[in-house]
Short mmCIF file of N, CA and C and ligand atoms in Angstrom, two decimals:
data_model
loop_
_atom_site.label_atom_id
_atom_site.label_comp_id
_atom_site.label_asym_id
_atom_site.label_seq_id
_atom_site.Cartn_x
_atom_site.Cartn_y
_atom_site.Cartn_z
N MET A 238 -75.19 -84.13 -35.09
CA MET A 238 -76.06 -83.10 -35.64
C MET A 238 -76.15 -83.30 -37.16
N THR A 239 -77.35 -83.29 -37.67
CA THR A 239 -77.55 -83.48 -39.10
C THR A 239 -77.20 -82.21 -39.87
N ARG A 240 -76.44 -82.36 -40.94
CA ARG A 240 -76.14 -81.19 -41.79
C ARG A 240 -77.03 -81.23 -43.02
N THR A 241 -77.68 -80.17 -43.31
CA THR A 241 -78.46 -80.07 -44.55
C THR A 241 -77.94 -78.86 -45.30
N ASP A 242 -78.45 -78.63 -46.49
CA ASP A 242 -77.98 -77.47 -47.26
C ASP A 242 -78.39 -76.17 -46.60
N SER A 243 -79.58 -76.13 -46.04
CA SER A 243 -80.00 -74.87 -45.42
C SER A 243 -79.72 -74.89 -43.93
N VAL A 244 -79.35 -73.72 -43.42
CA VAL A 244 -79.01 -73.60 -41.99
C VAL A 244 -80.31 -73.29 -41.21
N VAL A 245 -80.57 -74.14 -40.22
CA VAL A 245 -81.80 -74.02 -39.46
C VAL A 245 -81.47 -73.65 -38.00
N ALA A 246 -82.11 -72.59 -37.53
CA ALA A 246 -81.93 -72.17 -36.14
C ALA A 246 -83.23 -72.38 -35.39
N ILE A 247 -83.10 -72.66 -34.09
CA ILE A 247 -84.28 -72.72 -33.23
C ILE A 247 -84.18 -71.54 -32.25
N TYR A 248 -85.29 -70.84 -32.09
CA TYR A 248 -85.34 -69.77 -31.11
C TYR A 248 -86.36 -70.18 -30.05
N PRO A 249 -85.89 -70.79 -28.95
CA PRO A 249 -86.81 -71.27 -27.92
C PRO A 249 -87.09 -70.20 -26.87
N GLY A 250 -88.25 -70.28 -26.25
CA GLY A 250 -88.52 -69.33 -25.17
C GLY A 250 -89.95 -69.45 -24.67
N SER A 251 -90.28 -68.59 -23.74
CA SER A 251 -91.64 -68.58 -23.20
C SER A 251 -92.54 -67.66 -24.04
N PHE A 252 -91.99 -66.55 -24.50
CA PHE A 252 -92.73 -65.62 -25.36
C PHE A 252 -94.09 -65.28 -24.82
N ASP A 253 -94.11 -64.79 -23.60
CA ASP A 253 -95.42 -64.56 -22.88
C ASP A 253 -95.60 -63.05 -22.60
N PRO A 254 -95.85 -62.22 -23.58
CA PRO A 254 -96.03 -62.51 -25.02
C PRO A 254 -94.77 -62.18 -25.79
N ILE A 255 -94.80 -62.42 -27.10
CA ILE A 255 -93.69 -62.02 -27.96
C ILE A 255 -93.63 -60.49 -28.01
N THR A 256 -92.42 -59.95 -27.89
CA THR A 256 -92.23 -58.49 -27.91
C THR A 256 -91.48 -58.09 -29.18
N LEU A 257 -91.36 -56.78 -29.40
CA LEU A 257 -90.57 -56.32 -30.56
C LEU A 257 -89.10 -56.69 -30.41
N GLY A 258 -88.64 -56.85 -29.18
CA GLY A 258 -87.26 -57.31 -28.95
C GLY A 258 -87.07 -58.72 -29.50
N HIS A 259 -88.02 -59.60 -29.19
CA HIS A 259 -87.98 -60.97 -29.73
C HIS A 259 -88.01 -60.94 -31.28
N GLU A 260 -88.92 -60.13 -31.79
CA GLU A 260 -89.05 -60.04 -33.28
C GLU A 260 -87.73 -59.59 -33.88
N ASP A 261 -87.06 -58.68 -33.23
CA ASP A 261 -85.78 -58.16 -33.72
C ASP A 261 -84.75 -59.30 -33.75
N VAL A 262 -84.74 -60.13 -32.71
CA VAL A 262 -83.79 -61.25 -32.66
C VAL A 262 -84.09 -62.25 -33.78
N VAL A 263 -85.36 -62.48 -34.05
CA VAL A 263 -85.76 -63.41 -35.13
C VAL A 263 -85.19 -62.90 -36.46
N HIS A 264 -85.39 -61.63 -36.74
CA HIS A 264 -84.94 -61.09 -38.03
C HIS A 264 -83.41 -61.04 -38.11
N ARG A 265 -82.75 -60.80 -37.00
CA ARG A 265 -81.28 -60.83 -37.01
C ARG A 265 -80.79 -62.24 -37.26
N THR A 266 -81.47 -63.23 -36.70
CA THR A 266 -81.07 -64.65 -36.90
C THR A 266 -81.10 -65.01 -38.39
N LEU A 267 -82.09 -64.45 -39.10
CA LEU A 267 -82.23 -64.79 -40.52
C LEU A 267 -81.10 -64.20 -41.35
N ARG A 268 -80.21 -63.43 -40.75
CA ARG A 268 -79.02 -62.97 -41.48
C ARG A 268 -77.94 -64.06 -41.50
N VAL A 269 -78.07 -65.00 -40.52
CA VAL A 269 -77.06 -66.06 -40.45
C VAL A 269 -77.65 -67.45 -40.61
N ALA A 270 -78.98 -67.55 -40.70
CA ALA A 270 -79.65 -68.84 -40.90
C ALA A 270 -80.63 -68.70 -42.05
N ASP A 271 -80.97 -69.81 -42.69
CA ASP A 271 -81.93 -69.77 -43.80
C ASP A 271 -83.37 -69.87 -43.27
N ARG A 272 -83.49 -70.56 -42.15
CA ARG A 272 -84.81 -70.80 -41.60
C ARG A 272 -84.74 -70.72 -40.09
N ILE A 273 -85.77 -70.21 -39.46
CA ILE A 273 -85.78 -70.17 -38.00
C ILE A 273 -87.08 -70.80 -37.51
N VAL A 274 -86.97 -71.59 -36.48
CA VAL A 274 -88.14 -72.20 -35.84
C VAL A 274 -88.32 -71.51 -34.48
N VAL A 275 -89.36 -70.73 -34.35
CA VAL A 275 -89.66 -70.10 -33.06
C VAL A 275 -90.42 -71.13 -32.25
N ALA A 276 -89.85 -71.55 -31.11
CA ALA A 276 -90.39 -72.69 -30.38
C ALA A 276 -90.81 -72.28 -28.97
N VAL A 277 -92.12 -72.32 -28.72
CA VAL A 277 -92.66 -71.99 -27.40
C VAL A 277 -92.54 -73.21 -26.50
N ALA A 278 -91.87 -73.04 -25.39
CA ALA A 278 -91.62 -74.16 -24.45
C ALA A 278 -92.83 -74.40 -23.54
N HIS A 279 -93.20 -75.66 -23.44
CA HIS A 279 -94.23 -76.02 -22.43
C HIS A 279 -93.65 -75.95 -21.04
N THR A 280 -92.33 -76.13 -20.94
CA THR A 280 -91.67 -76.13 -19.64
C THR A 280 -90.55 -75.09 -19.63
N ALA A 281 -90.69 -74.05 -18.81
CA ALA A 281 -89.62 -73.07 -18.71
C ALA A 281 -88.76 -73.35 -17.47
N THR A 282 -87.46 -73.08 -17.62
CA THR A 282 -86.52 -73.36 -16.55
C THR A 282 -86.77 -72.49 -15.32
N GLN A 283 -87.00 -71.21 -15.53
CA GLN A 283 -87.33 -70.31 -14.42
C GLN A 283 -88.83 -70.32 -14.24
N SER A 284 -89.29 -70.63 -13.04
CA SER A 284 -90.76 -70.68 -12.88
C SER A 284 -91.30 -69.23 -12.98
N LYS A 285 -92.36 -69.11 -13.72
CA LYS A 285 -92.96 -67.78 -13.87
C LYS A 285 -94.46 -67.92 -13.95
N GLU A 286 -95.12 -66.83 -13.57
CA GLU A 286 -96.56 -66.78 -13.74
C GLU A 286 -96.86 -66.42 -15.19
N LEU A 287 -97.56 -67.30 -15.87
CA LEU A 287 -97.80 -67.06 -17.29
C LEU A 287 -99.15 -66.43 -17.50
N LEU A 288 -99.23 -65.49 -18.44
CA LEU A 288 -100.49 -64.81 -18.73
C LEU A 288 -101.24 -65.52 -19.85
N PHE A 289 -100.51 -65.95 -20.87
CA PHE A 289 -101.15 -66.57 -22.04
C PHE A 289 -100.90 -68.07 -22.05
N THR A 290 -101.87 -68.84 -22.56
CA THR A 290 -101.67 -70.27 -22.74
C THR A 290 -100.67 -70.48 -23.89
N VAL A 291 -100.12 -71.68 -23.99
CA VAL A 291 -99.21 -71.99 -25.09
C VAL A 291 -99.92 -71.74 -26.42
N ASP A 292 -101.19 -72.17 -26.53
CA ASP A 292 -101.90 -71.99 -27.80
C ASP A 292 -102.07 -70.52 -28.14
N GLU A 293 -102.38 -69.72 -27.13
CA GLU A 293 -102.55 -68.28 -27.39
C GLU A 293 -101.22 -67.67 -27.85
N ARG A 294 -100.12 -68.11 -27.22
CA ARG A 294 -98.82 -67.56 -27.60
C ARG A 294 -98.45 -67.96 -29.02
N LEU A 295 -98.77 -69.22 -29.36
CA LEU A 295 -98.49 -69.68 -30.74
C LEU A 295 -99.31 -68.89 -31.74
N GLU A 296 -100.59 -68.67 -31.42
CA GLU A 296 -101.44 -67.88 -32.37
C GLU A 296 -100.86 -66.49 -32.58
N MET A 297 -100.45 -65.85 -31.49
CA MET A 297 -99.94 -64.47 -31.62
C MET A 297 -98.67 -64.45 -32.47
N ILE A 298 -97.77 -65.40 -32.19
CA ILE A 298 -96.50 -65.41 -32.93
C ILE A 298 -96.74 -65.70 -34.41
N ARG A 299 -97.70 -66.61 -34.68
CA ARG A 299 -98.01 -66.92 -36.10
C ARG A 299 -98.58 -65.68 -36.79
N GLU A 300 -99.42 -64.94 -36.08
CA GLU A 300 -99.98 -63.71 -36.68
C GLU A 300 -98.87 -62.71 -36.94
N VAL A 301 -97.95 -62.57 -36.03
CA VAL A 301 -96.86 -61.58 -36.19
C VAL A 301 -96.02 -61.92 -37.45
N PHE A 302 -95.76 -63.19 -37.65
CA PHE A 302 -94.85 -63.57 -38.77
C PHE A 302 -95.60 -64.19 -39.95
N GLU A 303 -96.90 -63.92 -40.10
CA GLU A 303 -97.71 -64.67 -41.06
C GLU A 303 -97.21 -64.56 -42.52
N ASP A 304 -96.54 -63.48 -42.86
CA ASP A 304 -96.12 -63.33 -44.26
C ASP A 304 -94.69 -63.78 -44.50
N GLU A 305 -94.07 -64.39 -43.51
CA GLU A 305 -92.64 -64.71 -43.64
C GLU A 305 -92.43 -66.23 -43.69
N GLY A 306 -92.20 -66.69 -44.91
CA GLY A 306 -92.15 -68.14 -45.16
C GLY A 306 -90.98 -68.86 -44.51
N ASN A 307 -89.92 -68.17 -44.17
CA ASN A 307 -88.77 -68.84 -43.57
C ASN A 307 -88.82 -68.85 -42.04
N ILE A 308 -89.99 -68.44 -41.52
CA ILE A 308 -90.16 -68.47 -40.04
C ILE A 308 -91.27 -69.45 -39.71
N GLU A 309 -90.90 -70.49 -38.95
CA GLU A 309 -91.87 -71.51 -38.54
C GLU A 309 -92.16 -71.31 -37.06
N VAL A 310 -93.39 -71.59 -36.65
CA VAL A 310 -93.74 -71.41 -35.24
C VAL A 310 -94.33 -72.71 -34.70
N THR A 311 -93.78 -73.16 -33.57
CA THR A 311 -94.26 -74.40 -33.00
C THR A 311 -94.04 -74.39 -31.49
N SER A 312 -94.47 -75.46 -30.83
CA SER A 312 -94.18 -75.58 -29.39
C SER A 312 -93.46 -76.90 -29.17
N PHE A 313 -92.85 -77.02 -28.00
CA PHE A 313 -92.18 -78.29 -27.70
C PHE A 313 -92.33 -78.59 -26.20
N SER A 314 -92.34 -79.90 -25.92
CA SER A 314 -92.38 -80.37 -24.52
C SER A 314 -91.04 -81.08 -24.27
N GLY A 315 -90.71 -81.27 -23.04
CA GLY A 315 -89.48 -82.01 -22.73
C GLY A 315 -88.26 -81.16 -22.91
N LEU A 316 -87.13 -81.83 -23.11
CA LEU A 316 -85.84 -81.13 -23.17
C LEU A 316 -85.64 -80.44 -24.50
N LEU A 317 -85.08 -79.24 -24.44
CA LEU A 317 -84.75 -78.49 -25.66
C LEU A 317 -83.76 -79.25 -26.51
N VAL A 318 -82.77 -79.90 -25.88
CA VAL A 318 -81.77 -80.63 -26.67
C VAL A 318 -82.40 -81.73 -27.50
N ASP A 319 -83.40 -82.43 -26.94
CA ASP A 319 -84.08 -83.48 -27.69
C ASP A 319 -84.83 -82.93 -28.88
N PHE A 320 -85.52 -81.81 -28.64
CA PHE A 320 -86.26 -81.14 -29.69
C PHE A 320 -85.31 -80.70 -30.81
N ALA A 321 -84.19 -80.10 -30.42
CA ALA A 321 -83.24 -79.57 -31.41
C ALA A 321 -82.62 -80.71 -32.23
N ARG A 322 -82.32 -81.81 -31.55
CA ARG A 322 -81.70 -82.97 -32.22
C ARG A 322 -82.71 -83.55 -33.22
N ASP A 323 -83.98 -83.74 -32.76
CA ASP A 323 -84.99 -84.34 -33.63
C ASP A 323 -85.22 -83.46 -34.87
N LEU A 324 -85.12 -82.18 -34.68
CA LEU A 324 -85.38 -81.23 -35.80
C LEU A 324 -84.17 -81.13 -36.73
N GLY A 325 -83.01 -81.58 -36.30
CA GLY A 325 -81.82 -81.43 -37.11
C GLY A 325 -81.35 -79.98 -37.19
N ALA A 326 -81.62 -79.20 -36.13
CA ALA A 326 -81.24 -77.79 -36.12
C ALA A 326 -79.74 -77.65 -36.00
N HIS A 327 -79.19 -76.57 -36.53
CA HIS A 327 -77.76 -76.35 -36.47
C HIS A 327 -77.36 -75.59 -35.20
N PHE A 328 -78.25 -74.73 -34.71
CA PHE A 328 -77.96 -74.05 -33.45
C PHE A 328 -79.25 -73.50 -32.87
N ILE A 329 -79.20 -73.17 -31.59
CA ILE A 329 -80.29 -72.41 -31.03
C ILE A 329 -79.82 -70.98 -30.83
N VAL A 330 -80.75 -70.07 -30.86
CA VAL A 330 -80.41 -68.68 -30.67
C VAL A 330 -81.11 -68.14 -29.43
N ARG A 331 -80.40 -67.32 -28.69
CA ARG A 331 -80.98 -66.65 -27.54
C ARG A 331 -80.56 -65.17 -27.61
N GLY A 332 -81.46 -64.32 -27.16
CA GLY A 332 -81.13 -62.91 -27.13
C GLY A 332 -80.41 -62.55 -25.83
N LEU A 333 -79.40 -61.71 -25.94
CA LEU A 333 -78.71 -61.20 -24.72
C LEU A 333 -78.91 -59.70 -24.68
N ARG A 334 -79.67 -59.24 -23.69
CA ARG A 334 -79.95 -57.78 -23.66
C ARG A 334 -78.89 -57.03 -22.87
N ALA A 335 -78.45 -57.66 -21.80
CA ALA A 335 -77.53 -56.98 -20.88
C ALA A 335 -76.70 -58.04 -20.16
N VAL A 336 -75.69 -57.56 -19.46
CA VAL A 336 -74.81 -58.48 -18.72
C VAL A 336 -75.65 -59.32 -17.73
N SER A 337 -76.72 -58.71 -17.20
CA SER A 337 -77.55 -59.43 -16.24
C SER A 337 -78.18 -60.68 -16.80
N ASP A 338 -78.34 -60.76 -18.12
CA ASP A 338 -78.89 -61.99 -18.74
C ASP A 338 -77.85 -63.09 -18.78
N PHE A 339 -76.59 -62.71 -18.68
CA PHE A 339 -75.53 -63.65 -19.05
C PHE A 339 -75.47 -64.93 -18.18
N GLU A 340 -75.62 -64.72 -16.87
CA GLU A 340 -75.42 -65.88 -15.99
C GLU A 340 -76.42 -67.01 -16.27
N TYR A 341 -77.68 -66.62 -16.37
CA TYR A 341 -78.75 -67.59 -16.66
C TYR A 341 -78.55 -68.23 -18.04
N GLU A 342 -78.19 -67.41 -19.02
CA GLU A 342 -78.03 -67.92 -20.37
C GLU A 342 -76.80 -68.85 -20.45
N PHE A 343 -75.72 -68.46 -19.77
CA PHE A 343 -74.51 -69.26 -19.79
C PHE A 343 -74.76 -70.63 -19.15
N GLN A 344 -75.44 -70.61 -18.02
CA GLN A 344 -75.78 -71.86 -17.32
C GLN A 344 -76.57 -72.77 -18.23
N MET A 345 -77.61 -72.21 -18.88
CA MET A 345 -78.44 -73.06 -19.76
C MET A 345 -77.61 -73.59 -20.92
N ALA A 346 -76.81 -72.73 -21.52
CA ALA A 346 -76.01 -73.16 -22.68
C ALA A 346 -75.05 -74.32 -22.28
N GLN A 347 -74.44 -74.18 -21.12
CA GLN A 347 -73.49 -75.21 -20.68
C GLN A 347 -74.21 -76.52 -20.32
N MET A 348 -75.33 -76.37 -19.63
CA MET A 348 -76.10 -77.58 -19.30
C MET A 348 -76.59 -78.30 -20.56
N ASN A 349 -77.07 -77.52 -21.51
CA ASN A 349 -77.53 -78.13 -22.74
C ASN A 349 -76.40 -78.86 -23.46
N ARG A 350 -75.20 -78.29 -23.40
CA ARG A 350 -74.07 -78.97 -24.07
C ARG A 350 -73.65 -80.21 -23.29
N GLU A 351 -73.83 -80.20 -21.95
CA GLU A 351 -73.57 -81.41 -21.18
C GLU A 351 -74.55 -82.52 -21.61
N LEU A 352 -75.78 -82.12 -21.92
CA LEU A 352 -76.81 -83.11 -22.28
C LEU A 352 -76.61 -83.62 -23.70
N TRP A 353 -76.06 -82.77 -24.56
CA TRP A 353 -75.80 -83.16 -25.96
C TRP A 353 -74.59 -82.37 -26.43
N HIS A 354 -73.47 -83.08 -26.62
CA HIS A 354 -72.21 -82.35 -26.82
C HIS A 354 -72.15 -81.54 -28.10
N GLU A 355 -73.06 -81.83 -29.07
CA GLU A 355 -73.06 -81.07 -30.31
C GLU A 355 -73.90 -79.81 -30.26
N PHE A 356 -74.48 -79.59 -29.11
CA PHE A 356 -75.43 -78.45 -28.97
C PHE A 356 -74.69 -77.10 -29.03
N GLU A 357 -75.12 -76.23 -29.91
CA GLU A 357 -74.51 -74.90 -30.01
C GLU A 357 -75.55 -73.82 -29.70
N THR A 358 -75.18 -72.88 -28.84
CA THR A 358 -76.01 -71.71 -28.60
C THR A 358 -75.35 -70.50 -29.19
N VAL A 359 -76.10 -69.74 -29.96
CA VAL A 359 -75.62 -68.49 -30.52
C VAL A 359 -76.38 -67.35 -29.85
N PHE A 360 -75.64 -66.40 -29.31
CA PHE A 360 -76.28 -65.26 -28.63
C PHE A 360 -76.29 -64.05 -29.56
N LEU A 361 -77.45 -63.46 -29.70
CA LEU A 361 -77.56 -62.24 -30.47
C LEU A 361 -78.07 -61.11 -29.60
N THR A 362 -77.57 -59.91 -29.84
CA THR A 362 -78.05 -58.77 -29.07
C THR A 362 -79.11 -58.03 -29.90
N PRO A 363 -80.24 -57.73 -29.28
CA PRO A 363 -81.24 -56.96 -29.99
C PRO A 363 -80.80 -55.51 -30.14
N ASP A 364 -81.51 -54.77 -30.98
CA ASP A 364 -81.23 -53.33 -31.10
C ASP A 364 -81.26 -52.70 -29.71
N ALA A 365 -80.37 -51.71 -29.52
CA ALA A 365 -80.24 -51.06 -28.19
C ALA A 365 -81.58 -50.52 -27.69
N LYS A 366 -82.46 -50.15 -28.61
CA LYS A 366 -83.73 -49.57 -28.15
C LYS A 366 -84.63 -50.60 -27.47
N TYR A 367 -84.25 -51.89 -27.60
CA TYR A 367 -85.02 -52.95 -26.91
C TYR A 367 -84.25 -53.54 -25.73
N SER A 368 -83.15 -52.95 -25.35
CA SER A 368 -82.28 -53.59 -24.36
C SER A 368 -82.90 -53.65 -22.97
N PHE A 369 -83.91 -52.84 -22.72
CA PHE A 369 -84.59 -52.84 -21.41
C PHE A 369 -85.89 -53.65 -21.45
N LEU A 370 -86.25 -54.11 -22.62
CA LEU A 370 -87.58 -54.68 -22.83
C LEU A 370 -87.66 -56.16 -22.42
N SER A 371 -88.68 -56.50 -21.67
CA SER A 371 -88.91 -57.91 -21.35
C SER A 371 -90.41 -58.19 -21.38
N ALA A 372 -90.75 -59.43 -21.60
CA ALA A 372 -92.16 -59.81 -21.64
C ALA A 372 -92.81 -59.56 -20.29
N SER A 373 -92.05 -59.79 -19.22
CA SER A 373 -92.65 -59.61 -17.90
C SER A 373 -92.98 -58.14 -17.66
N LEU A 374 -92.09 -57.20 -18.08
CA LEU A 374 -92.41 -55.77 -17.93
C LEU A 374 -93.59 -55.37 -18.80
N VAL A 375 -93.66 -55.91 -20.02
CA VAL A 375 -94.77 -55.64 -20.89
C VAL A 375 -96.08 -56.06 -20.23
N ARG A 376 -96.07 -57.24 -19.62
CA ARG A 376 -97.29 -57.74 -18.95
C ARG A 376 -97.70 -56.81 -17.81
N GLU A 377 -96.71 -56.42 -17.04
CA GLU A 377 -97.01 -55.59 -15.87
C GLU A 377 -97.51 -54.21 -16.25
N VAL A 378 -96.81 -53.58 -17.21
CA VAL A 378 -97.20 -52.23 -17.61
C VAL A 378 -98.61 -52.28 -18.23
N SER A 379 -98.85 -53.31 -19.02
CA SER A 379 -100.19 -53.46 -19.65
C SER A 379 -101.26 -53.67 -18.58
N ARG A 380 -100.97 -54.54 -17.63
CA ARG A 380 -101.94 -54.81 -16.55
C ARG A 380 -102.32 -53.56 -15.77
N LEU A 381 -101.31 -52.67 -15.62
CA LEU A 381 -101.53 -51.45 -14.85
C LEU A 381 -102.02 -50.27 -15.71
N GLY A 382 -102.32 -50.58 -16.98
CA GLY A 382 -102.93 -49.55 -17.82
C GLY A 382 -101.96 -48.67 -18.59
N GLY A 383 -100.66 -49.01 -18.59
CA GLY A 383 -99.68 -48.18 -19.32
C GLY A 383 -99.70 -48.48 -20.80
N ASP A 384 -99.10 -47.56 -21.56
CA ASP A 384 -99.07 -47.68 -23.02
C ASP A 384 -97.89 -48.58 -23.43
N ILE A 385 -98.22 -49.72 -24.01
CA ILE A 385 -97.15 -50.64 -24.45
C ILE A 385 -97.11 -50.77 -25.98
N SER A 386 -97.79 -49.84 -26.66
CA SER A 386 -97.89 -49.96 -28.13
C SER A 386 -96.51 -49.84 -28.83
N ARG A 387 -95.53 -49.28 -28.15
CA ARG A 387 -94.18 -49.17 -28.76
C ARG A 387 -93.38 -50.44 -28.58
N PHE A 388 -93.90 -51.36 -27.80
CA PHE A 388 -93.08 -52.54 -27.42
C PHE A 388 -93.56 -53.87 -28.00
N VAL A 389 -94.78 -53.89 -28.54
CA VAL A 389 -95.33 -55.13 -29.09
C VAL A 389 -96.06 -54.85 -30.41
N SER A 390 -96.23 -55.90 -31.23
CA SER A 390 -96.99 -55.77 -32.47
C SER A 390 -98.46 -55.52 -32.16
N PRO A 391 -99.19 -54.92 -33.14
CA PRO A 391 -100.61 -54.61 -32.90
C PRO A 391 -101.45 -55.81 -32.45
N THR A 392 -101.17 -56.98 -33.03
CA THR A 392 -102.00 -58.16 -32.66
C THR A 392 -101.75 -58.54 -31.18
N VAL A 393 -100.54 -58.37 -30.74
CA VAL A 393 -100.22 -58.68 -29.30
C VAL A 393 -100.85 -57.65 -28.40
N LEU A 394 -100.78 -56.38 -28.86
CA LEU A 394 -101.39 -55.31 -28.08
C LEU A 394 -102.90 -55.58 -27.86
N GLN A 395 -103.53 -55.98 -28.93
CA GLN A 395 -104.96 -56.28 -28.87
C GLN A 395 -105.27 -57.44 -27.89
N ARG A 396 -104.43 -58.48 -27.96
CA ARG A 396 -104.63 -59.63 -27.04
C ARG A 396 -104.43 -59.20 -25.59
N LEU A 397 -103.44 -58.35 -25.37
CA LEU A 397 -103.16 -57.90 -24.00
C LEU A 397 -104.34 -57.09 -23.48
N GLU A 398 -104.86 -56.23 -24.35
CA GLU A 398 -106.03 -55.41 -23.93
C GLU A 398 -107.23 -56.29 -23.63
N GLU A 399 -107.41 -57.32 -24.45
CA GLU A 399 -108.54 -58.25 -24.21
C GLU A 399 -108.33 -58.96 -22.85
N LYS A 400 -107.10 -59.38 -22.58
CA LYS A 400 -106.84 -60.09 -21.30
C LYS A 400 -107.11 -59.20 -20.10
N HIS A 401 -106.77 -57.92 -20.28
CA HIS A 401 -106.90 -57.01 -19.15
C HIS A 401 -108.22 -56.27 -19.15
N GLY A 402 -109.15 -56.78 -20.03
CA GLY A 402 -110.53 -56.30 -19.99
C GLY A 402 -110.75 -54.84 -20.34
N GLU A 403 -109.89 -54.35 -21.32
CA GLU A 403 -110.09 -52.93 -21.69
C GLU A 403 -111.09 -52.81 -22.79
O1 PNS B 116 -87.95 -67.28 -22.42
P1 PNS B 116 -87.37 -68.14 -21.36
O2 PNS B 116 -88.41 -68.52 -20.33
O3 PNS B 116 -86.16 -67.53 -20.74
O4 PNS B 116 -86.91 -69.50 -22.11
C1 PNS B 116 -86.29 -70.53 -21.39
C2 PNS B 116 -86.30 -71.84 -22.18
C3 PNS B 116 -87.70 -72.16 -22.61
C4 PNS B 116 -85.42 -71.71 -23.42
C5 PNS B 116 -85.76 -72.97 -21.26
O5 PNS B 116 -86.48 -72.96 -20.07
C6 PNS B 116 -85.85 -74.35 -21.89
O6 PNS B 116 -85.01 -74.69 -22.70
N1 PNS B 116 -86.91 -75.14 -21.51
C7 PNS B 116 -87.08 -76.47 -22.05
C8 PNS B 116 -86.76 -77.54 -20.98
C9 PNS B 116 -85.28 -77.79 -20.90
O7 PNS B 116 -84.64 -78.21 -21.85
N2 PNS B 116 -84.72 -77.46 -19.72
C10 PNS B 116 -83.28 -77.57 -19.47
C11 PNS B 116 -82.60 -76.25 -19.88
S1 PNS B 116 -80.90 -76.22 -19.47
#
């Protein structure tokens, strides 16, 4: 792993779409890292029905963090370990909302370390008010006409409304 003066974290995920819980994890990461790269994966481990294209997700995330110079937004294909190594990142960060997240996260962290022994995963817990929040629930509630304005940034809310033809 390359060491540089500034500490760089990668926050990988599907972000379909980015929620206030994700945003909270990004800002918490910047308490322990100088720079964070929010990385939208072209390939997710758990198969899911995606609502937004990778480009749409990137646009939304860039809009959310547009004024924050230490937050970079990109996408990656292939293995996360390869992306992290190429970038010279010091660790990846994942949010842990509840014990139910642990098994999946633990498996991924261990597999990633098998693939690259220097790989470090740091788990951060979002604010308790986001502990129930997931992108899949946001998609579903939005699709069924519920109010999700408390759970996503205005730009994401607008995109969801456009998708669902409101
Ligand atoms: O938000 P998600 O869908 O839970 O994020 C999962 C993600 C994207 C971090 C994971 O699927 C991933 O790392 N995908 C890249 C491909 C890869 O490296 N797979 C092996 C993981 S052990």
